[in-house]
Coordinates of C-alpha atoms in Angstrom, one line a residue:
X259 CA 0.0 0.1 -0.1
X260 CA 1.3 3.4 -0.9
X261 CA 2.0 6.1 1.8
X262 CA -1.0 8.1 0.5
X263 CA -3.3 5.2 0.6
X264 CA -2.3 4.3 4.1
X265 CA -2.9 7.8 5.1
X266 CA -6.3 7.7 3.5
X267 CA -7.2 4.4 5.2
X268 CA -6.1 5.8 8.7
X269 CA -8.1 8.9 8.2
X270 CA -11.2 6.7 7.3
X271 CA -10.7 4.7 10.4
X272 CA -10.4 7.9 12.5
X273 CA -13.6 9.4 11.3
X274 CA -15.7 6.2 12.4
X275 CA -17.6 7.1 15.3
X276 CA -17.6 5.4 18.7
X277 CA -20.5 2.9 18.8
X278 CA -23.4 3.4 21.5
X279 CA -22.3 -0.1 23.0
X280 CA -18.7 0.7 23.3
X281 CA -19.4 4.3 24.7
X282 CA -21.8 2.6 27.3
X283 CA -18.9 0.2 28.2
X284 CA -16.5 2.9 28.6
X285 CA -18.7 5.1 30.5
X286 CA -19.6 2.4 32.9
X287 CA -16.0 1.5 33.4
X288 CA -14.7 5.1 33.9
X289 CA -17.5 5.9 36.5
X290 CA -16.9 2.4 38.4
X291 CA -13.1 3.0 38.4
X292 CA -12.7 6.7 38.9
X293 CA -16.1 7.9 40.1
X294 CA -16.3 10.4 37.0
X295 CA -19.8 10.5 35.5
X296 CA -19.7 10.2 31.6
X297 CA -23.3 11.1 30.3
X298 CA -24.4 10.7 26.7
X299 CA -23.5 14.3 25.9
X300 CA -19.8 13.6 26.6
X301 CA -19.5 11.0 23.8
X302 CA -17.8 13.2 21.3
X303 CA -15.5 14.6 24.0
X304 CA -14.6 11.0 25.1
X305 CA -13.9 9.9 21.7
X306 CA -11.7 12.9 20.9
X307 CA -9.6 12.2 24.0
X308 CA -9.2 8.6 23.0
X309 CA -7.5 9.5 19.8
X310 CA -4.0 10.1 21.4
X311 CA -4.2 6.7 23.2
X312 CA -5.1 5.0 19.9
X313 CA -2.2 6.4 18.2
X314 CA 0.2 5.3 21.1
X315 CA -1.1 1.9 20.8
X316 CA -1.2 1.9 17.1
X317 CA -4.9 1.2 16.8
X318 CA -6.5 3.2 14.1
X319 CA -10.3 2.6 14.9
X320 CA -11.9 3.8 18.1
X321 CA -14.0 0.7 18.2
X322 CA -11.1 -1.5 17.7
X323 CA -9.4 0.2 20.7
X324 CA -12.5 -0.6 22.8
X325 CA -12.3 -4.2 21.7
X326 CA -8.5 -4.2 22.9
X327 CA -9.6 -2.8 26.2
X328 CA -12.6 -5.0 27.0
X329 CA -12.2 -8.1 24.7
X330 CA -8.5 -8.6 24.4
X331 CA -7.3 -8.1 28.1
X332 CA -5.7 -4.7 27.2
X333 CA -7.2 -2.8 30.2
X334 CA -4.5 -3.9 32.7
X335 CA -1.8 -2.3 30.6
X336 CA -4.0 0.7 29.5
X337 CA -6.0 1.6 32.5
X338 CA -3.7 4.3 33.8
X339 CA -3.4 5.9 30.3
X340 CA -7.1 5.7 29.8
X341 CA -7.8 7.6 33.0
X342 CA -5.2 10.1 32.3
X343 CA -6.9 10.8 29.0
X344 CA -10.3 11.3 30.4
X345 CA -9.7 13.4 33.6
X346 CA -10.2 17.1 33.5
X347 CA -7.5 19.1 35.1
X348 CA -8.4 22.7 35.4
X349 CA -6.4 24.6 38.1
X350 CA -4.9 27.9 38.9
X351 CA -3.0 29.5 41.6
X352 CA -5.0 31.0 44.4
X353 CA -8.2 29.7 43.0
X354 CA -11.2 30.5 45.0
X355 CA -9.1 32.7 47.2
X356 CA -11.6 33.0 50.1
X357 CA -10.4 29.7 51.2
X358 CA -6.8 30.9 51.7
X359 CA -7.9 34.0 53.3
X360 CA -9.8 31.8 55.9
X361 CA -6.7 29.8 56.5
X362 CA -4.6 32.9 57.1
X363 CA -7.1 34.8 59.2
X364 CA -8.7 31.9 61.2
X365 CA -7.6 28.3 60.5
X366 CA -3.9 28.5 61.0
X367 CA -4.1 30.7 64.0
X368 CA -6.7 28.3 65.8
X369 CA -4.3 25.4 64.9
X370 CA -1.4 27.2 66.5
X371 CA -3.5 28.1 69.5
X372 CA -4.1 24.4 70.0
X373 CA -0.4 23.9 70.4
X374 CA 0.1 22.4 66.8
X375 CA 3.7 22.3 65.9
X376 CA 3.5 20.5 62.6
X377 CA 0.5 21.2 60.4
X378 CA -0.2 18.4 58.1
X379 CA -2.2 19.2 54.9
X380 CA -3.7 17.1 52.1
X381 CA -4.3 18.3 48.5
X382 CA -6.3 15.3 47.4
X383 CA -6.8 16.4 43.9
X384 CA -3.8 18.3 43.2
X385 CA -3.8 18.4 39.5
X386 CA -0.6 20.0 38.1
X387 CA 0.2 21.5 41.4
X388 CA -1.2 25.2 41.5
X389 CA -3.2 24.4 44.6
X390 CA -0.6 22.6 46.7
X391 CA 2.0 25.3 45.8
X392 CA -0.4 28.0 46.7
X393 CA -0.9 26.4 50.1
X394 CA 2.9 26.1 50.5
X395 CA 3.4 29.8 49.9
X396 CA 0.7 30.6 52.5
X397 CA 2.2 28.1 55.1
X398 CA 5.9 29.3 54.4
X399 CA 4.7 32.9 55.3
X400 CA 2.9 31.8 58.3
X401 CA 5.7 29.6 59.7
X402 CA 8.0 32.6 59.2
X403 CA 6.0 34.4 61.7
X404 CA 5.6 31.3 63.8
X405 CA 9.0 29.7 63.9
X406 CA 8.0 27.0 66.3
X407 CA 5.6 25.5 63.7
X408 CA 6.6 23.4 60.6
X409 CA 4.2 22.0 57.9
X410 CA 4.0 19.1 55.2
X411 CA 1.7 18.8 52.2
X412 CA 0.7 15.5 50.8
X413 CA -0.3 16.0 47.0
X414 CA -2.3 13.2 45.3
X415 CA -4.1 12.7 42.0
X416 CA -5.5 9.9 40.0
X417 CA -3.8 11.3 36.9
X418 CA -0.1 10.4 36.4
X419 CA 0.5 13.0 33.8
X420 CA -0.5 16.0 36.0
X421 CA 1.5 14.5 38.9
X422 CA 4.6 14.4 36.8
X423 CA 4.1 18.2 36.0
X424 CA 3.4 19.0 39.7
X425 CA 6.5 17.3 40.7
X426 CA 8.6 19.2 38.4
X427 CA 7.0 22.5 39.6
X428 CA 7.2 24.2 36.2
X429 CA 4.5 26.7 35.2
X430 CA 4.0 29.0 32.3
X431 CA 4.1 32.7 32.8
X432 CA 0.4 32.9 32.2
X433 CA -0.4 30.4 35.0
X434 CA 1.4 32.6 37.6
X435 CA -0.6 35.7 36.9
X436 CA -2.6 35.4 40.3
X437 CA 0.6 35.2 42.2
X438 CA 1.8 38.6 43.7
X439 CA 5.0 40.1 42.6
X440 CA 6.4 39.7 46.0
X441 CA 5.6 36.0 46.1
X442 CA 7.0 35.4 42.6
X443 CA 10.3 37.0 43.7
X444 CA 10.3 34.8 46.9
X445 CA 9.0 31.5 45.5
X446 CA 9.6 31.2 41.8
X447 CA 12.6 31.4 39.5
X448 CA 12.6 32.0 35.8
X449 CA 13.8 29.5 33.1
X450 CA 17.4 30.2 32.1
X451 CA 16.0 30.1 28.6
X452 CA 13.7 33.3 28.4
X453 CA 12.0 32.1 25.3
X454 CA 10.4 29.3 27.2
X455 CA 8.3 31.8 29.2
X456 CA 8.4 29.4 32.1
X457 CA 9.0 29.5 35.8
X458 CA 9.8 27.0 38.3
X459 CA 9.0 26.8 42.0
X460 CA 12.1 27.2 44.1
X461 CA 13.7 24.1 45.7
X462 CA 13.0 25.1 49.3
X463 CA 9.1 25.3 48.6
X464 CA 9.1 22.1 46.4
X465 CA 10.9 20.2 49.3
X466 CA 7.8 20.6 51.5
X467 CA 5.6 18.7 49.1
X468 CA 5.2 14.9 48.7
X469 CA 3.4 13.4 45.8
X470 CA 1.7 10.1 45.1
X471 CA -1.0 8.7 42.7
X472 CA -4.2 7.9 44.6
X473 CA -7.8 7.0 43.4
X474 CA -10.4 8.6 45.6
X475 CA -12.7 5.8 44.6
X476 CA -10.5 3.2 46.6
X477 CA -12.1 1.7 49.7
X478 CA -9.2 3.0 51.9
X479 CA -6.6 5.5 51.5
X480 CA -3.0 4.6 52.6
X481 CA -2.1 7.8 54.4
X482 CA -2.1 9.3 57.7
X483 CA -5.4 9.5 59.6
X484 CA -4.8 12.7 61.7
X485 CA -4.5 15.4 59.1
X486 CA -5.1 19.0 60.0
X487 CA -6.4 20.3 56.8
X488 CA -7.8 18.6 53.6
X489 CA -8.5 20.2 50.3
X490 CA -10.8 18.4 48.0
X491 CA -12.1 21.0 45.7
X492 CA -13.8 20.9 42.3
X493 CA -13.7 17.1 42.0
X494 CA -17.0 16.1 43.6
X495 CA -18.9 17.8 40.8
X496 CA -17.9 15.0 38.5
X497 CA -19.4 12.3 41.0
X498 CA -22.9 11.2 41.8
X499 CA -24.4 11.8 45.2
X500 CA -23.7 8.2 46.4
X501 CA -20.0 8.4 45.3
X502 CA -19.6 12.0 46.9
X503 CA -20.9 10.5 50.3
X504 CA -18.4 7.7 50.2
X505 CA -15.5 9.8 49.3
X506 CA -16.3 12.5 51.8
X507 CA -16.8 9.9 54.6
X508 CA -13.4 8.4 53.8
X509 CA -11.8 12.0 53.7
X510 CA -13.3 12.8 57.1
X511 CA -11.8 9.5 58.6
X512 CA -8.3 11.1 57.8
X513 CA -9.2 14.4 59.6
X514 CA -8.2 15.3 63.0
X515 CA -10.9 16.6 65.4
X516 CA -10.9 20.4 64.9
X517 CA -9.4 20.0 61.4
X518 CA -10.7 21.7 58.3
X519 CA -12.2 20.4 55.0
X520 CA -12.3 22.6 52.1
X521 CA -14.5 21.9 49.2
X522 CA -15.1 23.8 45.9
X523 CA -17.4 26.6 45.8
X524 CA -19.9 24.9 43.7
X525 CA -20.0 21.8 45.9
X526 CA -22.3 20.8 48.8
X527 CA -22.6 18.3 51.6
X528 CA -26.5 18.8 51.8
X529 CA -28.0 15.4 52.4
X530 CA -24.7 13.7 53.4
X531 CA -24.1 12.7 57.1
X532 CA -20.7 13.7 58.0
X533 CA -19.1 14.5 61.4
X534 CA -18.4 18.2 60.4
X535 CA -19.8 21.5 61.0
X536 CA -19.9 24.2 58.2
X537 CA -18.0 27.3 59.6
X538 CA -17.6 29.4 56.3
X539 CA -18.5 29.0 52.7
X540 CA -17.5 25.5 51.7
X541 CA -15.2 25.4 54.8
X542 CA -16.2 22.6 57.2
X543 CA -14.5 21.7 60.6
X544 CA -14.5 18.1 62.1
X545 CA -16.4 17.9 65.4

């Protein structure tokens, strides 16, 4: 077959649509594995995101890719890549800033008043790292004023690709616009190659973060059970109510009495029985 004929064949395969049966198989698996709902109106989006994995596996038809996953035992090798492809990873520095204002004004002083000497924080859906690095900036400033206190931040996500980016601590110039000039000077350094328009978090701040892959759908989380602060923001919106309840209950099991749970501003615990009291907008304290 000529190169042009091969290209035409590949293009023809790539325009074939994901069948309703295979979409349903994928949607069911994705929700069971990750909690992420995949309604019918996401079919085109899902198909588009699968194209990259098809090229990586040299499969030129989306339905053949599904047969590889479900009928030819390809899921074991492919599952992490599949989940990486379908997860949404919108994030930014100082997103929903009222949460950080609360930490500075009330949360951290209250923990210090209780005699905390190490404040342990978990960013449970950390994406590319903007959230935990924002927290680290806040904590570094707080600990400079309270030198008897130290902190650590655990950063987890189900997506390995964003974890790799977070570990590197590299961000575009556009990403750091919400960071004040003073904080940029203190916590960020520019790339040697100015044409890259990129900055990197300084080593002393990166060293306060630990990263790991974690699926919030797991029955148990292999982490400490006496954390002071947990951030779980803008991930519950992708789950149905039953899944939200299970995840929130497990998160609360890892929160110390008096510790704080932060959710996204569009998220709610209404109708879910949890051992927490709401003390600010989408800020909860464990009883």
